[in-house]
XYZ file of N, CA and C in Angstrom:
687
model
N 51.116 124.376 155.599
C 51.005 125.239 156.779
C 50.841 124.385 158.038
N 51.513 124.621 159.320
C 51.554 123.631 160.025
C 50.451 124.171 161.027
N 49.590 123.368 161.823
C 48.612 123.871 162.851
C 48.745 123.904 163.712
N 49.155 124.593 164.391
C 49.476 124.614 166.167
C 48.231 124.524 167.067
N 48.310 123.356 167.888
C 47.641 123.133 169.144
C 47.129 123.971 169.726
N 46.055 124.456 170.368
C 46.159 125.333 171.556
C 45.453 124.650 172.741
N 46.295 124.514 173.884
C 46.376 124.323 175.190
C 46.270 125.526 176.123
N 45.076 124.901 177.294
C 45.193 126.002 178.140
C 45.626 125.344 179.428
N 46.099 126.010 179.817
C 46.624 125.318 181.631
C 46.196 125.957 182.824
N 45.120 125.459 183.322
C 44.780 126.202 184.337
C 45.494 125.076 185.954
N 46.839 125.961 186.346
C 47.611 125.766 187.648
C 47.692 127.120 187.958
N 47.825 126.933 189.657
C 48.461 128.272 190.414
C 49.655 128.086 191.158
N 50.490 126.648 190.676
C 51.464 126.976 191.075
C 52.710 127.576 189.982
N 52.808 128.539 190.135
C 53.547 129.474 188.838
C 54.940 127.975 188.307
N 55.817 127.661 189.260
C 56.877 126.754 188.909
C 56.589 125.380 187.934
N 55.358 124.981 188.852
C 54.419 123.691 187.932
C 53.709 124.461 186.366
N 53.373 125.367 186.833
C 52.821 125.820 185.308
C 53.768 126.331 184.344
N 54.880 127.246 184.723
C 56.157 127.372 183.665
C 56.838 125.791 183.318
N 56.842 124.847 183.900
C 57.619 124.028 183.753
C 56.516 123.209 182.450
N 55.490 123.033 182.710
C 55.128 122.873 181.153
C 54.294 123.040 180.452
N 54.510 124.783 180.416
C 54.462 125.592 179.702
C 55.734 125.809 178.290
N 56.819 125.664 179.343
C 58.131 125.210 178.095
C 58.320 124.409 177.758
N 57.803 122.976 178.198
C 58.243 121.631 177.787
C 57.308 121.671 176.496
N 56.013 122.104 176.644
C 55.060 122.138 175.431
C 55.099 122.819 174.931
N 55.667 124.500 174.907
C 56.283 124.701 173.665
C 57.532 124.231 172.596
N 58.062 123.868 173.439
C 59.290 123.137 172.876
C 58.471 121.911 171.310
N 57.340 121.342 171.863
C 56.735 120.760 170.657
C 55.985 121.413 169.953
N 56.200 122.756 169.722
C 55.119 123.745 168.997
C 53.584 123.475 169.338
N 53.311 123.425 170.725
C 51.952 123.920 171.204
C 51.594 125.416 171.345
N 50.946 125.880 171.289
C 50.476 126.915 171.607
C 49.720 127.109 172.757
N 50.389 127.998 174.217
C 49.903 127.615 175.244
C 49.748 128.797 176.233
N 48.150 128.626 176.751
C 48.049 129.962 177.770
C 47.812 129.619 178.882
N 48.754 129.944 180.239
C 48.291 130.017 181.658
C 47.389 130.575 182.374
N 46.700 130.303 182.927
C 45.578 130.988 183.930
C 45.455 129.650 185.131
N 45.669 130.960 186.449
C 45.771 130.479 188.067
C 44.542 130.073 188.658
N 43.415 130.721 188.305
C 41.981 130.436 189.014
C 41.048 129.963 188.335
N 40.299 129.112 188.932
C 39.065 128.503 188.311
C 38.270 130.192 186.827
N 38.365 130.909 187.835
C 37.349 131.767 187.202
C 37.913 132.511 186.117
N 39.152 132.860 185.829
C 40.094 133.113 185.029
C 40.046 131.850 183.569
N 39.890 130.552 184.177
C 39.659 129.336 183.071
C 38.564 129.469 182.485
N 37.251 129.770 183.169
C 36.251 129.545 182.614
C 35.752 131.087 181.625
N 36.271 131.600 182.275
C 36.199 133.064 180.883
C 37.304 132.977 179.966
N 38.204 132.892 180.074
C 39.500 132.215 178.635
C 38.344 131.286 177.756
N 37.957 130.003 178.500
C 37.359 128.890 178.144
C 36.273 129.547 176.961
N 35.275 130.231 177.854
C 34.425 131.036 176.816
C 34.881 131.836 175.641
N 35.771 132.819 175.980
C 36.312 133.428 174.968
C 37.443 132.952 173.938
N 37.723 131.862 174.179
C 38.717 131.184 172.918
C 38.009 129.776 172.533
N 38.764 129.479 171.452
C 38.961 127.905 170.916
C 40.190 127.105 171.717
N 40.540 125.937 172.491
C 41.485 125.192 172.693
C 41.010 123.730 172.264
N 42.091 123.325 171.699
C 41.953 121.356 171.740
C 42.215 120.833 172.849
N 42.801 121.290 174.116
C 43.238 120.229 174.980
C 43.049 121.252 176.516
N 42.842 120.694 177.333
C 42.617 121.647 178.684
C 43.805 120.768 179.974
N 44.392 121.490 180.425
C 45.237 120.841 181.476
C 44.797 121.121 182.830
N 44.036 120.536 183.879
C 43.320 121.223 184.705
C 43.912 120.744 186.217
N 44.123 121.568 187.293
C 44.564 121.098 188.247
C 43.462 121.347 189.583
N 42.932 120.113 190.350
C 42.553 120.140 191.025
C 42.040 121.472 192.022
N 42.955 121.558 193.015
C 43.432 122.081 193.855
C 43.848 124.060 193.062
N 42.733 124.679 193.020
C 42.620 126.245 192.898
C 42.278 127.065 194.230
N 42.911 128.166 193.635
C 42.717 128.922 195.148
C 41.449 128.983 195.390
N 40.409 129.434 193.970
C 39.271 130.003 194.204
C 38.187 128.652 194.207
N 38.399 127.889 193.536
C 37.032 126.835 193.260
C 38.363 125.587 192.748
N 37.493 124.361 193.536
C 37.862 122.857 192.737
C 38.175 123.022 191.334
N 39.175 122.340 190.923
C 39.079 121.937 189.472
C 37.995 120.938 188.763
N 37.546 120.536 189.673
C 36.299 119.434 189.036
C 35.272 120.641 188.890
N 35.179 121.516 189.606
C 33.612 122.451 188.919
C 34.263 123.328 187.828
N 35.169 123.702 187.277
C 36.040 123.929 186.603
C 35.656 122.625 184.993
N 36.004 121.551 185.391
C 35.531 120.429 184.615
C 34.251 120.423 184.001
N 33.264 120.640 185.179
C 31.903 120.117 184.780
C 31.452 121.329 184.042
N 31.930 122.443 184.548
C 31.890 123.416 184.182
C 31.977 123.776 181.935
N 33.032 123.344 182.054
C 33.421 122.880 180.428
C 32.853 121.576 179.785
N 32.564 120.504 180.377
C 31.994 119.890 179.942
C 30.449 119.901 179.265
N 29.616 120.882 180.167
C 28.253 121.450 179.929
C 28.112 122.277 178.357
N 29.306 122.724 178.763
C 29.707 123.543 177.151
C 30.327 122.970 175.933
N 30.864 122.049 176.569
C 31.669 121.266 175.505
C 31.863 119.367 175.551
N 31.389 118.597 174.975
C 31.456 117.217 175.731
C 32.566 117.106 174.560
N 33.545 117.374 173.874
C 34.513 116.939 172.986
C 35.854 117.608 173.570
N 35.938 118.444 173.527
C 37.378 118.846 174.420
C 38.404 117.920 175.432
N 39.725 117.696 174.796
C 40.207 116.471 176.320
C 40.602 117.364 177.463
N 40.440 117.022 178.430
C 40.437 117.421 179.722
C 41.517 116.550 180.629
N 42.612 116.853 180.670
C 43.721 116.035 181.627
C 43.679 116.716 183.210
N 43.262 115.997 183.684
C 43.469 116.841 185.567
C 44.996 116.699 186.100
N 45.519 117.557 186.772
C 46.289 117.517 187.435
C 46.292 117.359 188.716
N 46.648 116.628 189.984
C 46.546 116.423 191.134
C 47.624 115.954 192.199
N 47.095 116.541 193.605
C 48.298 115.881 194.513
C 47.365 114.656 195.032
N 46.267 114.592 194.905
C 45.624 113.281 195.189
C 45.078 112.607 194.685
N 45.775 111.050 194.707
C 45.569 109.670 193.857
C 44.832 109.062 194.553
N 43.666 109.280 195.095
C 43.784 107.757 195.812
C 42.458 107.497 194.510
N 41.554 106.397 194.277
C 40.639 105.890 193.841
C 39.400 106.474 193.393
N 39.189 107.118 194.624
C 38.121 108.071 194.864
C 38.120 109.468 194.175
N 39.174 109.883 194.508
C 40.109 110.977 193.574
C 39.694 111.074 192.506
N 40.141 109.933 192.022
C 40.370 109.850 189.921
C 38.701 109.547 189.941
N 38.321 108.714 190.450
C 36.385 108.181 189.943
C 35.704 109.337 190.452
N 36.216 110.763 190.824
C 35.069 111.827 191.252
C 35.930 112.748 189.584
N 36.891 112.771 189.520
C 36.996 113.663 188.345
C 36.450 113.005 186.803
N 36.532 111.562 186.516
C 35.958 110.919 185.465
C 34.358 110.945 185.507
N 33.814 111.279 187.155
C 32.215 111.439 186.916
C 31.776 112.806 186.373
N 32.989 113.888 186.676
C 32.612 115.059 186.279
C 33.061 115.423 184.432
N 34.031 114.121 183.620
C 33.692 114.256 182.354
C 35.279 114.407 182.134
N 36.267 114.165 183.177
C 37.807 114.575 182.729
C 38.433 113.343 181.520
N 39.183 113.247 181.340
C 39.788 112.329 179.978
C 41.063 111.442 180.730
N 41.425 111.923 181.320
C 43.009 111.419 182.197
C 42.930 112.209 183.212
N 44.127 111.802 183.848
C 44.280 111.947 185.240
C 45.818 111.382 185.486
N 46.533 112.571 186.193
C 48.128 112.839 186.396
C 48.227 113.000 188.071
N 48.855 112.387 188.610
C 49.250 112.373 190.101
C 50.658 113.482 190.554
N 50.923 114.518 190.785
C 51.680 115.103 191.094
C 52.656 114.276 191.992
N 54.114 114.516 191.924
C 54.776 114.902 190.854
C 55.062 113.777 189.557
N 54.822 114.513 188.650
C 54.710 113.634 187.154
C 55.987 113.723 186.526
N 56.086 112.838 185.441
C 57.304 113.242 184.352
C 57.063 114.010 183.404
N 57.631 115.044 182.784
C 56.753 115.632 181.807
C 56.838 115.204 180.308
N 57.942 113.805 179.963
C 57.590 113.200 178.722
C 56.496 111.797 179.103
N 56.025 111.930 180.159
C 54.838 110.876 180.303
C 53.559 112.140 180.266
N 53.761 112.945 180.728
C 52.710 114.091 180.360
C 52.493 113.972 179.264
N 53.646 114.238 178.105
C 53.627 114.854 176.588
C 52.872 113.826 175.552
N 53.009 112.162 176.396
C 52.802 111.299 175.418
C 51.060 111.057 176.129
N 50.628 111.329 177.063
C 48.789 111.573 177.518
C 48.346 112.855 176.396
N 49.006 114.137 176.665
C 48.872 114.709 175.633
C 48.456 114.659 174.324
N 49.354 113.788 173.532
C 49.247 113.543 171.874
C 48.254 112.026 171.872
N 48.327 111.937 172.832
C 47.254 110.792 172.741
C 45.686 111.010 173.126
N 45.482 112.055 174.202
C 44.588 112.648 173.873
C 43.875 113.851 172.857
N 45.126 114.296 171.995
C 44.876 114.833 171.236
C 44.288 113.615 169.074
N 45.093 112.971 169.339
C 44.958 112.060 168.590
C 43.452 111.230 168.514
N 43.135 110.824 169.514
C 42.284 110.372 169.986
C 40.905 111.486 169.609
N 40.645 112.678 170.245
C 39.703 113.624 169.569
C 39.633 113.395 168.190
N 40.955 113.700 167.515
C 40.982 114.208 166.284
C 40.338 112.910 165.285
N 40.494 111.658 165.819
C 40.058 110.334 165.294
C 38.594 110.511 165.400
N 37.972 110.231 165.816
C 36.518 110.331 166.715
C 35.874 111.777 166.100
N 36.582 112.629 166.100
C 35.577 114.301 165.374
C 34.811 114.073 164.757
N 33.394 114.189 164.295
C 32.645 114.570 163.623
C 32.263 115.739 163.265
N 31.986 115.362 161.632
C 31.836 117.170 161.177
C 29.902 117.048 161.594
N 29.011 116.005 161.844
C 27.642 115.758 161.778
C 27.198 115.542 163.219
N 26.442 115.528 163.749
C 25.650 114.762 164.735
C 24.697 113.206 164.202
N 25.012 112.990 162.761
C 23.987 111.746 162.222
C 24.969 111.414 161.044
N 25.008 110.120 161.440
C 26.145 109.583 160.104
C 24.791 108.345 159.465
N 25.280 108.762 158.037
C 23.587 108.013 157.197
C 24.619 106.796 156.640
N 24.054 105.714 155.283
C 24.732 104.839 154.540
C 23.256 104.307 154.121
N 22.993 104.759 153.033
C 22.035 104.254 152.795
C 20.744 104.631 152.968
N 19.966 103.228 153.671
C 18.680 103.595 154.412
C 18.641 103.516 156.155
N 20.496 103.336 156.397
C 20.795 103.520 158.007
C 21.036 104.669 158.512
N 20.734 105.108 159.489
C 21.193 106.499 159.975
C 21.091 106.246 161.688
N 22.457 107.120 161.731
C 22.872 106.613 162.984
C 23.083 107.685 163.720
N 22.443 108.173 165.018
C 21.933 109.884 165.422
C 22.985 109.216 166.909
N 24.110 110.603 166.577
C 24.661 110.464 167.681
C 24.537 111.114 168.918
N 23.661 111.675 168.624
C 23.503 112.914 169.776
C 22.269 111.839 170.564
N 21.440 111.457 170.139
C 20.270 110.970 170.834
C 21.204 109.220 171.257
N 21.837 108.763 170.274
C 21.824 107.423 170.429
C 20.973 106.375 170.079
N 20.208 106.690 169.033
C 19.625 106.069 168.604
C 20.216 105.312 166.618
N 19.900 104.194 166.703
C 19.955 103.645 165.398
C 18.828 103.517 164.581
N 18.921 103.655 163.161
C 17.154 103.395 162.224
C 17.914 102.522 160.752
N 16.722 102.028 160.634
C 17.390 101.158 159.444
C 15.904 101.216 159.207
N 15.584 101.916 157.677
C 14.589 102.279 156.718
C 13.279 102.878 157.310
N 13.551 103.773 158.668
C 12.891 104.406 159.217
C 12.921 103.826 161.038
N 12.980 102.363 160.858
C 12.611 101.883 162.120
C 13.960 101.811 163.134
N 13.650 101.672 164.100
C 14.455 102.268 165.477
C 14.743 100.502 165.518
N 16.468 100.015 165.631
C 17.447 99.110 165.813
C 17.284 99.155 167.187
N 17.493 98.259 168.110
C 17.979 98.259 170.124
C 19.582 97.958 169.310
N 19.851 98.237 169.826
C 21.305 98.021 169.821
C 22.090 98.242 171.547
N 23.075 97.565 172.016
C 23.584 97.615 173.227
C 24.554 98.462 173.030
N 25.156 99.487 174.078
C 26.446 100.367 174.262
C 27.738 100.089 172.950
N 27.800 98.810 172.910
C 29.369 98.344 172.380
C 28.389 98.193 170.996
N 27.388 97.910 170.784
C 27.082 97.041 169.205
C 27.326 98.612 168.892
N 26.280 99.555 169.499
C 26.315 101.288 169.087
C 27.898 101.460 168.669
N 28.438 101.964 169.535
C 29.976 102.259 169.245
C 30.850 101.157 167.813
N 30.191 100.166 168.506
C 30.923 99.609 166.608
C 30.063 99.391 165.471
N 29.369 99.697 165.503
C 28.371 100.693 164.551
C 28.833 101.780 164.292
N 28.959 102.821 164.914
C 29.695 103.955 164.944
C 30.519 104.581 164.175
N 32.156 103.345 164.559
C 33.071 103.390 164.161
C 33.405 102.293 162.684
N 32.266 101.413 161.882
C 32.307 101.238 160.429
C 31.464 102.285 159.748
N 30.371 103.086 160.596
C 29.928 103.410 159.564
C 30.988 104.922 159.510
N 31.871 105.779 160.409
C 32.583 106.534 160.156
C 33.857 106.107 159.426
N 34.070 105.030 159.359
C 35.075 104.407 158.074
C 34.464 103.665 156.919
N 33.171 103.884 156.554
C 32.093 103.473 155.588
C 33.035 103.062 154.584
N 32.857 102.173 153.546
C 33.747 102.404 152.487
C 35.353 102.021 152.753
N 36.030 101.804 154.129
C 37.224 100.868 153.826
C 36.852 99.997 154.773
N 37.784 99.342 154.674
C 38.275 97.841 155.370
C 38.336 98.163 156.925
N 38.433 97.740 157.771
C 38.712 98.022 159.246
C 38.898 96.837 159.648
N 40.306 96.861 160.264
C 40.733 95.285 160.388
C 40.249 94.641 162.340
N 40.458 93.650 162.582
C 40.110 93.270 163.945
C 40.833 94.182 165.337
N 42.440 94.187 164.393
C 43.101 95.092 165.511
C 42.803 96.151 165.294
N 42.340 97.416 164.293
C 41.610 98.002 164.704
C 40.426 98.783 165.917
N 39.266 97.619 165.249
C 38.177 97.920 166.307
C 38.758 97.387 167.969
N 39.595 96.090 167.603
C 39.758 95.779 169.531
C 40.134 97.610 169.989
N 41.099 98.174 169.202
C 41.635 99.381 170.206
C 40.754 100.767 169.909
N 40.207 100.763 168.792
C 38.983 102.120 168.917
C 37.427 101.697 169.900
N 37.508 100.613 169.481
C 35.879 100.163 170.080
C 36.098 99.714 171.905
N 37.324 99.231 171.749
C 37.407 98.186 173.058
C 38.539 99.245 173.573
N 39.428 99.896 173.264
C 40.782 100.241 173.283
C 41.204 98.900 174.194
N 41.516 98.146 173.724
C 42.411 96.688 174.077
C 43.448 96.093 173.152
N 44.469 95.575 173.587
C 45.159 94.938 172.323
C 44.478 93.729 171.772
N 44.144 93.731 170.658
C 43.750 92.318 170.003
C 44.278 91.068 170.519
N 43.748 89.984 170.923
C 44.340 88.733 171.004
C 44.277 87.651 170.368
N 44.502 87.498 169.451
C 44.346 86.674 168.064
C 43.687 85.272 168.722
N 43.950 84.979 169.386
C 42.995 83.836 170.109
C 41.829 83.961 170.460
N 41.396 84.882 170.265
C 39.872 84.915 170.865
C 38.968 85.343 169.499
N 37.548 85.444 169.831
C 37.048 85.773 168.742
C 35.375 86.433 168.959
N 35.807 87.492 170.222
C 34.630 88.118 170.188
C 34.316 89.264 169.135
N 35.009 89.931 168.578
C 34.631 90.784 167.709
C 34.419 90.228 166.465
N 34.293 88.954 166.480
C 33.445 88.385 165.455
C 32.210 87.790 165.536
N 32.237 88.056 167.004
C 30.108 87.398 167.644
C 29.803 88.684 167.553
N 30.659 89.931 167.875
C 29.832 91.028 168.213
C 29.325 91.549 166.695
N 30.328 91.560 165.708
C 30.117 91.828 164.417
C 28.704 90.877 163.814
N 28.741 89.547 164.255
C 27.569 88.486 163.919
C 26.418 89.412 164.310
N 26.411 89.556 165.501
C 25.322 90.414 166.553
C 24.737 91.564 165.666
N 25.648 92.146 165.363
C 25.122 93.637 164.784
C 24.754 93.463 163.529
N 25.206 92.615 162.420
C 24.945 92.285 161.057
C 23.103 91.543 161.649
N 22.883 90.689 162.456
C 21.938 89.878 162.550
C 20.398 91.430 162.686
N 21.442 92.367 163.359
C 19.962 93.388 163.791
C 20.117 94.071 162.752
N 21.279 94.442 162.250
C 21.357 95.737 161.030
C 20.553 95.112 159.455
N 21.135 93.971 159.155
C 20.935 93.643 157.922
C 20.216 92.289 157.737
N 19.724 91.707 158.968
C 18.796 90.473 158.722
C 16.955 91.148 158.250
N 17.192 90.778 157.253
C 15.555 90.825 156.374
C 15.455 91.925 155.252
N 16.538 92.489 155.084
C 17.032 93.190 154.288
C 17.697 92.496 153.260
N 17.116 93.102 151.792
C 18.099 92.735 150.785
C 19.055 93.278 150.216
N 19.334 94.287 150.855
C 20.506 95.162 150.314
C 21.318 94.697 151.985
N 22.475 94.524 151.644
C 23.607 94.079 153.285
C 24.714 94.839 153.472
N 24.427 95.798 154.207
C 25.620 96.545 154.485
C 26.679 96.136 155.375
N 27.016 95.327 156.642
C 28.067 95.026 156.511
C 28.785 93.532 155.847
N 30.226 93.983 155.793
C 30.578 93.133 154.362
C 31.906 92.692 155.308
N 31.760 91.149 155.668
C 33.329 90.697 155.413
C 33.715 90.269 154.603
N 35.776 91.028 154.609
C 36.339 90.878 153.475
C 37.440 90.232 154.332
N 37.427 88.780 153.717
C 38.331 87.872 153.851
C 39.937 88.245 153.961
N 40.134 87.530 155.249
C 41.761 87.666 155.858
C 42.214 89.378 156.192
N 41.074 89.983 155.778
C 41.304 91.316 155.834
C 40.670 92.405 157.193
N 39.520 92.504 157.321
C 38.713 92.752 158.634
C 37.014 92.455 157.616
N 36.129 94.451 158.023
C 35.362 94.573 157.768
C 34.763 95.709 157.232
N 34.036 95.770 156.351
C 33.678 97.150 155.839
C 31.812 97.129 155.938
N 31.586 98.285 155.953
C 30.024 99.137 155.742
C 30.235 99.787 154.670
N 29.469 99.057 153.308
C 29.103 99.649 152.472
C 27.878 99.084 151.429
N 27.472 100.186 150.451
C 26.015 100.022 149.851
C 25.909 99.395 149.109
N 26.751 98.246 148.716
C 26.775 97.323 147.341
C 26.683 95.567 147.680
């Protein structure tokens, strides 16, 4: 059974919003228009969507209170803004209010389609069915941000957290270097360098130094795994 997307598009310019409205059905999205802030935020309430297309510039209210608006309700949803203004300031006032991307009018709409599946991809990677991913005697509380290893509270920094994160949500396989550079770092790997092997040092030194059971495990020529053996 195949699952169709659902996208909502909140534009009021009817031409900008039919135009892809059909381009995204054409990839079997499932997709509803609404013109005003206040029209979005009751759809918003009353349905499920994976992806929100949001345009600045509404008759009735900003698209950023529109944003923050959904964000309060939802911090997982991607949020793409639409806009006639790029400048700097622009894009760093909609990323403070929680947006995912950011599109400069007039756009292409197969550079749209591919922000799209990439922000959809991207959710779907990252989902959790938990707020606390365990392994053991580690448990890792994502909602607070906090780490414990056999009750006691880990410091861990922003990046050690996040790649923490992302072995213990692939617990049990391998996760290679290019990997984490693009989930943890989203960067391309550069085989010349070798920080994600201080940072991995780093986190093994707080996670599993004085412990006799060692959960993370490198596996030679291969990357790295988190597991209980």
């Amino acid at each position: 059974m195949i699952e169709y997307k659902k996208i909502l598009i909140v534009e009021d310019e009817l031409k900008v919003a039919s135009f892809i409205k059909k381009g995204l059905q054409t990839q079997n999205f499932e997709v509803v228009v609404v013109e005003t802030g206040r029209d979005a935020k009751r759809f918003f309430d009353d349905g499920v969507f994976d992806l929100i297309i949001l345009d600045i510039g509404l008759p009735d209210m900003s698209g950023l209170e529109v944003c923050d608006y959904i964000r309060k309700k939802n911090t997982k949803v991607p949020i793409l803004i639409l806009t006639a203004l790029g400048t700097v300031a622009d894009k760093l006032s909609g990323f403070e209010v929680g947006t995912d991307d950011y599109m400069v009018k007039p756009f292409d709409f197969m550079e749209l389609l591919v922000r799209v599946k990439a922000l959809l991809k991207r959710t779907s990677e990252i989902e959790q069915p938990s707020e606390c991913l365990q392994e053991a005697d580690l448990e890792l509380d994502l909602k607070e941000k906090v780490a414990r290893r056999n009750g006691r509270v880990v410091e861990l920094t922003a990046k050690e957290f996040s790649l923490l994160e992302y072995l213990m949500i692939n617990k049990g396989r391998v996760v290679s270097k290019v990997d984490i550079a693009e989930k943890v770092w989203d960067i391309n790997f550069d085989t010349g360098t070798n920080f994600i092997e201080v940072y991995v040092n780093y986190l093994r030194n707080k996670i599993d130094k004085g412990f006799s059971t060692k959960l993370i495990h490198t596996i030679v020529g291969m990357g790295y795994m988190l597991k209980n053996k």
